[in-house]
Short mmCIF file of C-alpha atoms in Angstrom, two decimals:
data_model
loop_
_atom_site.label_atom_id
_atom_site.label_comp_id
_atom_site.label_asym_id
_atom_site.label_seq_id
_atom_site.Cartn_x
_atom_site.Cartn_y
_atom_site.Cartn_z
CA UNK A 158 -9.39 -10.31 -7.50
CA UNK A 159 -8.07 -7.02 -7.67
CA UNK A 160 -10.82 -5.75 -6.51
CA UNK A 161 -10.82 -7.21 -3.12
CA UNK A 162 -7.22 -6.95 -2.51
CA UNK A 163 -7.24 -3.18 -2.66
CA UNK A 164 -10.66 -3.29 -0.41
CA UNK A 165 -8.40 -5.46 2.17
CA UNK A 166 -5.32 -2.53 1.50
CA UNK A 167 -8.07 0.32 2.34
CA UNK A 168 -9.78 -1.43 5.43
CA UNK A 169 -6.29 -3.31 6.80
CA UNK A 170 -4.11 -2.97 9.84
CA UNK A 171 -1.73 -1.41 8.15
CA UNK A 172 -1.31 0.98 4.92
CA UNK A 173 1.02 0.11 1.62
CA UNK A 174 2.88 1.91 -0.79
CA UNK A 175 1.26 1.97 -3.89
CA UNK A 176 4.83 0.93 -4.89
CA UNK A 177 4.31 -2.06 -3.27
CA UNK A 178 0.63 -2.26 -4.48
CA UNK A 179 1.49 -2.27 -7.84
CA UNK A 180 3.96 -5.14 -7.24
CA UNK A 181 1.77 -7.67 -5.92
CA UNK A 182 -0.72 -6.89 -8.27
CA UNK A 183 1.76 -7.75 -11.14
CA UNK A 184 2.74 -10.44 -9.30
CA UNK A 185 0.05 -12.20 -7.23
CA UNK A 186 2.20 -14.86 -6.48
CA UNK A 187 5.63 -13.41 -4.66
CA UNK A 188 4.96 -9.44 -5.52
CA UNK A 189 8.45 -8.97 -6.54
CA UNK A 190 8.06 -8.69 -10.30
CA UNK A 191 6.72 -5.01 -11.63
CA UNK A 192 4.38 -5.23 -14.51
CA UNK A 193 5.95 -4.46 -17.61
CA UNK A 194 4.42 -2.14 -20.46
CA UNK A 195 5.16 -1.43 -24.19
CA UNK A 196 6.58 1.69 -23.73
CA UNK A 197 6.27 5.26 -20.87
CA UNK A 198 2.51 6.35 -22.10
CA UNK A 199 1.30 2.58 -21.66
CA UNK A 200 2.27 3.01 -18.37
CA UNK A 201 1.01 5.84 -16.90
CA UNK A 202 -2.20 4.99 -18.45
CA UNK A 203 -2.79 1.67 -16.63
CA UNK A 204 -0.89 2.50 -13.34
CA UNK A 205 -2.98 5.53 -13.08
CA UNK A 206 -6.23 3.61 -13.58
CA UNK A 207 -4.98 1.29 -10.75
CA UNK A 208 -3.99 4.23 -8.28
CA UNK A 209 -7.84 5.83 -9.30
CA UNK A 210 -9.24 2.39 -8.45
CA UNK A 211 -7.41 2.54 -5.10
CA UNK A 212 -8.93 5.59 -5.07
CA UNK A 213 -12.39 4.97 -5.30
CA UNK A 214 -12.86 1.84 -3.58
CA UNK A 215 -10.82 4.11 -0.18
CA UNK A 216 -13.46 6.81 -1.12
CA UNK A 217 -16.61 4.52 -1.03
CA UNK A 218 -15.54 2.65 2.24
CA UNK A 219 -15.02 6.21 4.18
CA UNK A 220 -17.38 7.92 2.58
CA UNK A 221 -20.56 5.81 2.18
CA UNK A 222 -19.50 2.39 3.99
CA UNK A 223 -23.14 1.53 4.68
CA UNK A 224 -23.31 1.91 0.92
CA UNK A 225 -20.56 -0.56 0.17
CA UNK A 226 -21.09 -3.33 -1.94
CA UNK A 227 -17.85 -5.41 -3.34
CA UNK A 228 -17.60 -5.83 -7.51
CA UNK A 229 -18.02 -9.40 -7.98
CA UNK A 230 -19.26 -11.66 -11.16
CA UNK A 231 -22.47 -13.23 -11.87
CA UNK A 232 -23.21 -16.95 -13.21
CA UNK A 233 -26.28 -18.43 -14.46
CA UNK A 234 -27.26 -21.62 -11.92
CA UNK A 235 -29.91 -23.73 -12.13
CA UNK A 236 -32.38 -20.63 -14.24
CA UNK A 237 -31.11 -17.64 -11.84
CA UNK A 238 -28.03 -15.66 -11.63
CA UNK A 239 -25.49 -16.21 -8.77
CA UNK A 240 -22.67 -14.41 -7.24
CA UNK A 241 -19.03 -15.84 -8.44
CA UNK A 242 -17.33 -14.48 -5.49
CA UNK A 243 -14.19 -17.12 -4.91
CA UNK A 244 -11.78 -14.50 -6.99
CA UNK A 245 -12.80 -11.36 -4.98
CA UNK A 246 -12.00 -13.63 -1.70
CA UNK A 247 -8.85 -15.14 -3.13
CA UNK A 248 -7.80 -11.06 -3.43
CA UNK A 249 -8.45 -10.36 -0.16
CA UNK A 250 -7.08 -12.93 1.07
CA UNK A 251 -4.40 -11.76 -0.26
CA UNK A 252 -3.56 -8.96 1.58
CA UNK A 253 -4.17 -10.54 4.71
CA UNK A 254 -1.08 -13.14 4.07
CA UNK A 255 0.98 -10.49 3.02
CA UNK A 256 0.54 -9.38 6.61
CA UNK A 257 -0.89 -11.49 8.44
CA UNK A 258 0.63 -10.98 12.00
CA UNK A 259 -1.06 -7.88 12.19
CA UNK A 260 -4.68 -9.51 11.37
CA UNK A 261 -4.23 -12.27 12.99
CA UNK A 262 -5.59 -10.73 16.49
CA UNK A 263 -8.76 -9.98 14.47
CA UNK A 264 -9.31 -12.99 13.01
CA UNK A 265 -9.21 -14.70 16.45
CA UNK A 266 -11.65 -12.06 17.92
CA UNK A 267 -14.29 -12.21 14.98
CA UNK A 268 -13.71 -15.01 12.91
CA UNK A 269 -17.07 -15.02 11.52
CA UNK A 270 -15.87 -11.98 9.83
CA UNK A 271 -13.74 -14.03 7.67
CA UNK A 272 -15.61 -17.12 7.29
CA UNK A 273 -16.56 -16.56 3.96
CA UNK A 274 -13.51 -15.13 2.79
CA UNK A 275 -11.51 -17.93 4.00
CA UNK A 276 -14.42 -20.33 2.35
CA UNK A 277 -13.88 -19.05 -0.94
CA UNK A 278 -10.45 -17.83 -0.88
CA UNK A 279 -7.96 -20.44 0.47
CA UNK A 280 -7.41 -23.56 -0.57
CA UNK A 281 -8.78 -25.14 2.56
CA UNK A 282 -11.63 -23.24 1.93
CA UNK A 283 -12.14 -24.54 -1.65
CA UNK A 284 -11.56 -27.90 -0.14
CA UNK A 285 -14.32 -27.91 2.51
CA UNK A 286 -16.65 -26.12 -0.34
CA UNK A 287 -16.33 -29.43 -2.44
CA UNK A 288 -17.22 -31.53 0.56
CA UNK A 289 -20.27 -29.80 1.70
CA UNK A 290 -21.76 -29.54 -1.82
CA UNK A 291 -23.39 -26.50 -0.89
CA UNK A 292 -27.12 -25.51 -2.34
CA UNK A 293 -27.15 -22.87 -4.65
CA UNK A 294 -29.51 -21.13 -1.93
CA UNK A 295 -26.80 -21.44 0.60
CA UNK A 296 -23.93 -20.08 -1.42
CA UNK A 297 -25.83 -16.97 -2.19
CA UNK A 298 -26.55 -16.25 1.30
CA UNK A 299 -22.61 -16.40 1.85
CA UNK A 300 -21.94 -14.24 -0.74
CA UNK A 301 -24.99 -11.70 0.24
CA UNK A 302 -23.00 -11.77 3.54
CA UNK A 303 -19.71 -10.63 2.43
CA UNK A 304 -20.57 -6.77 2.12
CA UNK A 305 -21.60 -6.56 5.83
CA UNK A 306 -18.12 -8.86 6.32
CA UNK A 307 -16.42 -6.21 4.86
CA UNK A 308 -18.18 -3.18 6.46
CA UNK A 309 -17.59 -4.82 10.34
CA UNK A 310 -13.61 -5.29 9.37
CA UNK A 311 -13.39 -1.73 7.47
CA UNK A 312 -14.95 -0.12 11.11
CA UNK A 313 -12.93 -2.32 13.47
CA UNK A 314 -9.51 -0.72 11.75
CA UNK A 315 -10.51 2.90 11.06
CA UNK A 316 -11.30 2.81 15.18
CA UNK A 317 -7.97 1.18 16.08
CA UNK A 318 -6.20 3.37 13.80
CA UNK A 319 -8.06 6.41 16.26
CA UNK A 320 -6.87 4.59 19.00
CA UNK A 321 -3.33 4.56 17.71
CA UNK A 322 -3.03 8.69 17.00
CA UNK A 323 -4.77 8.92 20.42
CA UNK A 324 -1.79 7.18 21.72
CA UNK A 325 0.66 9.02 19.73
CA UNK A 326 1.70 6.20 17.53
CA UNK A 327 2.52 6.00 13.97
CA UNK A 328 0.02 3.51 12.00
CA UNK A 329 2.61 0.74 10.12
CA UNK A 330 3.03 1.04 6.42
CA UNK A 331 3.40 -2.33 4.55
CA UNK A 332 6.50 -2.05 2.40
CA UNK A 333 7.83 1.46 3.63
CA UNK A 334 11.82 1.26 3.75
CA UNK A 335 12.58 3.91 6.96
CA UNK A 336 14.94 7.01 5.68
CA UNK A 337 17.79 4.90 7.75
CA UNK A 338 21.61 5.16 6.65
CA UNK A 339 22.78 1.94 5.87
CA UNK A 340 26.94 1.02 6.15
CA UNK A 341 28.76 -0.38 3.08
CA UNK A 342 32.52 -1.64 3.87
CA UNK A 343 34.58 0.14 0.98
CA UNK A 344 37.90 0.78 -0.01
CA UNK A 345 39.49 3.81 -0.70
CA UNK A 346 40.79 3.58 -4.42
CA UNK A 347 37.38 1.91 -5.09
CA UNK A 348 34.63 3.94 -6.79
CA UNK A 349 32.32 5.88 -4.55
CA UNK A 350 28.94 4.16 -3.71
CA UNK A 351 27.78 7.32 -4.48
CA UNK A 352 27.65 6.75 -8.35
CA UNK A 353 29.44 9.90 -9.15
CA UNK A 354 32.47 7.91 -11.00
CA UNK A 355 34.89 9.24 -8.85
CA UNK A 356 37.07 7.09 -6.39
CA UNK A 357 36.11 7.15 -3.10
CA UNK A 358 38.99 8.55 -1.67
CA UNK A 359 38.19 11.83 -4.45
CA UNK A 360 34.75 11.74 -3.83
CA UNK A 361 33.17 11.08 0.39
CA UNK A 362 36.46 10.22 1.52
CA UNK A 363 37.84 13.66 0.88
CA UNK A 364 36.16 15.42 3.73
CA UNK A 365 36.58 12.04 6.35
CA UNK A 366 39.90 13.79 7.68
CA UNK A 367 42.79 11.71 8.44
CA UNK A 368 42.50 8.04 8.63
CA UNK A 369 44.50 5.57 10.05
CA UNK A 370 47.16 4.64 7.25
CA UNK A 371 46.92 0.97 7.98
CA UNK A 372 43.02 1.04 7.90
CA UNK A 373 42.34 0.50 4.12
CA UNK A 374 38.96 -0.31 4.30
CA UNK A 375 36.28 2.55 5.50
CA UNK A 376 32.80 2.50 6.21
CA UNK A 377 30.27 4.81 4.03
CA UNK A 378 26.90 5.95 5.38
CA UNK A 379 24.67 5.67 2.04
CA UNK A 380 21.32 7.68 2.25
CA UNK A 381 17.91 5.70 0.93
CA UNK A 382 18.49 6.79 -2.53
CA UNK A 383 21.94 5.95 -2.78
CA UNK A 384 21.84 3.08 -1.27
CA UNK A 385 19.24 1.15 -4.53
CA UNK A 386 22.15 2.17 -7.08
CA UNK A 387 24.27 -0.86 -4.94
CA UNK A 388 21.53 -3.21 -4.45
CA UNK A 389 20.53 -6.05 -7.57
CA UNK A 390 16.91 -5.52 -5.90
CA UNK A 391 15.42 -2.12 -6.02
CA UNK A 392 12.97 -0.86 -3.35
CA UNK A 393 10.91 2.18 -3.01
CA UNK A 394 12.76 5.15 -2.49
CA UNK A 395 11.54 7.89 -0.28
CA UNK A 396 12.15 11.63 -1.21
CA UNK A 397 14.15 13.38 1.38
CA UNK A 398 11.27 16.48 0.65
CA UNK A 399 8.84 14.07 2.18
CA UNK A 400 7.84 16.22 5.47
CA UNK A 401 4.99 16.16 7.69
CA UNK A 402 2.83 19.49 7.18
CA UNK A 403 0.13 21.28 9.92
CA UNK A 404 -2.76 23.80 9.09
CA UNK A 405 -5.51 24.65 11.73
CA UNK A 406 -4.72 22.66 13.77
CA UNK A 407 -4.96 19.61 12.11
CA UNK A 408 -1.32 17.50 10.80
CA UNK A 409 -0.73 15.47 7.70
CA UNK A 410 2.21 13.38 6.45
CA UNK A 411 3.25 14.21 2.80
CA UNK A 412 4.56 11.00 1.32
CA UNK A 413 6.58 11.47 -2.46
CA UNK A 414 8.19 8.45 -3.69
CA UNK A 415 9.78 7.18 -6.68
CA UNK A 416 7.68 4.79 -9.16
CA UNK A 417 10.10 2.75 -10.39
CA UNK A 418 10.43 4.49 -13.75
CA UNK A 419 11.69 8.19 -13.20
CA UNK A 420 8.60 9.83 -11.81
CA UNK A 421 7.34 10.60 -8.61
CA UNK A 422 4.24 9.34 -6.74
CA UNK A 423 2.58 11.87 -4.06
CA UNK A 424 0.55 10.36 -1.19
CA UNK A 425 -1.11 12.54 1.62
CA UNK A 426 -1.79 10.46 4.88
CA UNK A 427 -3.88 11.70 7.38
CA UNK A 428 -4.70 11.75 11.32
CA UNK A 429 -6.93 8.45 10.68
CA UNK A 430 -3.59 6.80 8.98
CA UNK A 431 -5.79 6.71 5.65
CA UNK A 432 -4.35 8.10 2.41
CA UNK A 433 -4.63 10.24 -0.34
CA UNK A 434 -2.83 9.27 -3.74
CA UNK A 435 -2.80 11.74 -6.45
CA UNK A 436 -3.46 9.66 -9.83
CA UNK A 437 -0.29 10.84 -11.99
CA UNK A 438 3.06 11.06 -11.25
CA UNK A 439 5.26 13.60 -11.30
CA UNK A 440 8.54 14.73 -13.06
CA UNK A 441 10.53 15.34 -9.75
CA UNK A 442 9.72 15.43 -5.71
CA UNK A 443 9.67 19.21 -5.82
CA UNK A 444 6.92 19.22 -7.88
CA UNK A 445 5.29 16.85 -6.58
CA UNK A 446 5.95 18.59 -2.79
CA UNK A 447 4.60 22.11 -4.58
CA UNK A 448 1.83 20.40 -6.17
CA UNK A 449 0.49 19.58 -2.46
CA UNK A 450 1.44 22.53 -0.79
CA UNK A 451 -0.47 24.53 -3.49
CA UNK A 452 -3.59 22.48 -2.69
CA UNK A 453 -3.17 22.79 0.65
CA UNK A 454 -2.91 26.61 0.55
CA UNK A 455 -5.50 26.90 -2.06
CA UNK A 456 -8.15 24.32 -1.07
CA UNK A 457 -7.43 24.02 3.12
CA UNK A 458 -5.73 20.88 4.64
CA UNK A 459 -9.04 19.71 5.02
CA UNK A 460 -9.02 18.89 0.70
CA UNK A 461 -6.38 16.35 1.45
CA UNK A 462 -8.43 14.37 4.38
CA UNK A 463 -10.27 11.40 3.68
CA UNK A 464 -13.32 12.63 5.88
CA UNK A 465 -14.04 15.38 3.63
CA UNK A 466 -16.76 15.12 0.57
CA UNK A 467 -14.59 15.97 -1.71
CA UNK A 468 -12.96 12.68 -2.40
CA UNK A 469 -9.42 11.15 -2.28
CA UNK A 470 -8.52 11.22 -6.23
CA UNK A 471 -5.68 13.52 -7.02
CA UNK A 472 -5.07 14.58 -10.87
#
């Protein structure tokens, strides 16, 4: 299951944080719980495994797509072994639900791209399954068809994401929060949003100037990062070192974000709106920011594009 919901992330409209990744996958159902682990070693260890999946599968499918095969179990039927393929569909499914206004126009141009995915991963799938009573014969064909399924969908978004940078537009990020300021009403002998303990009329309100003396309420402009410490539900939050970076001509967008647990995830995106996720995280953004810069430098921009042989996985 996992396996096709990150091969519907790496061929999809759109791209995702692995933030948000790593939510859904802990939580198939509403992808608002984070996994939990027995302590900070556990996990690294699995969320880095996770990230160098992401990694792999993005590699294979813009690397060696003709290649492509999805990972998918095997049952003995009837003396011979068939493909089990309804939890690989159910994954990417998946994905497309999670966003599916921006597959949708897809779907209605090439639905036979999807007809086995929808067969064995929806429930209205499942249903018409049980009242065709398939042959074994026939169910293998479906599932021998699903790599090529893939391949067609995979092709289809890599050249609309072209068409997009042609146009000058950004590709859309599933789960990105924009670096926007966002307004909290608060009063001036109440502590500052800010966290820093001190009343707000000590703290930001010092350097508003005069205010009106019958205006007890003021408005604060809380960054990204501020802005979580006031919220019950915590979102991604972008590093303000984040930056967009050109060498030779060619540009990339330098994503660092935090992962929930004190580090810092680094993710490269390139031209194609494809991305580059470097498997550990890091102790702060400005590590992470040198970290990329140095490979940049060292290596050429071109060591951080998904085009190049060298591969997507980051240690």
């Amino acid at each position: 299951m996992m396996d096709g919901f990150i091969t519907a992330l790496a061929s999809g409209p759109n791209l995702m944080m692995p933030t948000s990744m790593l939510r859904w996958i802990g939580d198939a159902e509403n992808g608002e719980e984070s996994p939990t682990f027995a302590n900070a070693a556990e996990s690294k260890h699995v969320v880095g495994l996770i990230i160098r999946y992401w990694n792999s599968i993005n590699d294979a499918l813009n690397n060696a797509l003709d290649e492509y095969e999805p990972l998918v179990l095997e049952s003995e039927s009837s003396g011979r072994m068939v493909s089990v393929i309804d939890e690989w569909c159910t994954g990417y499914y998946k994905c497309i639900a999670i966003d599916r206004a921006a597959w949708t126009p897809l779907m209605a141009q090439h639905p036979e791209w999807f007809t086995v995915i929808m067969l064995y991963g929806t429930e209205d799938g499942w249903d018409q399954l049980k009242r065709r009573q398939d042959s074994v014969d026939e169910h293998q064909a479906y599932a021998d068809s699903l790599a090529s399924s893939v391949r067609n969908i995979h092709r289809y978004w890599v050249d609309q994401r072209r068409l997009q940078i042609a146009r000058g537009e950004v590709p859309g990020v599933i789960g990105r929060r924009e670096p926007l300021r966002r307004a909290v009403k608060v009063g001036r002998n109440d502590p500052c949003p800010c966290g820093s303990g001190k009343k707000y009329k000590r703290c930001h309100g010092a350097t508003e100037g005069a205010q009106d003396a019958t205006n007890e309420i003021n408005t604060f402009d809380l960054t990204p990062a501020e802005h979580t410490a006031t919220e019950a539900e915590r979102y991604p939050v972008r590093s303000p070192l984040s930056q967009r970076v050109a060498r030779d001509g060619t540009a990339v967008e330098i994503e660092i974000y935090d992962d929930g647990k004190g580090g810092w995830l680094l993710e490269v995106v390139d031209e194609f709106g494809t991305s580059t996720v470097w498997d550990d995280s890091f102790a702060t953004d400005s590590a992470a920011l040198a970290e990329v810069l140095k490979t940049i430098d060292t290596e050429g921009i071109v060591s951080v594009i998904s085009s190049t042989s060298t591969g997507a996985t980051r240690h």
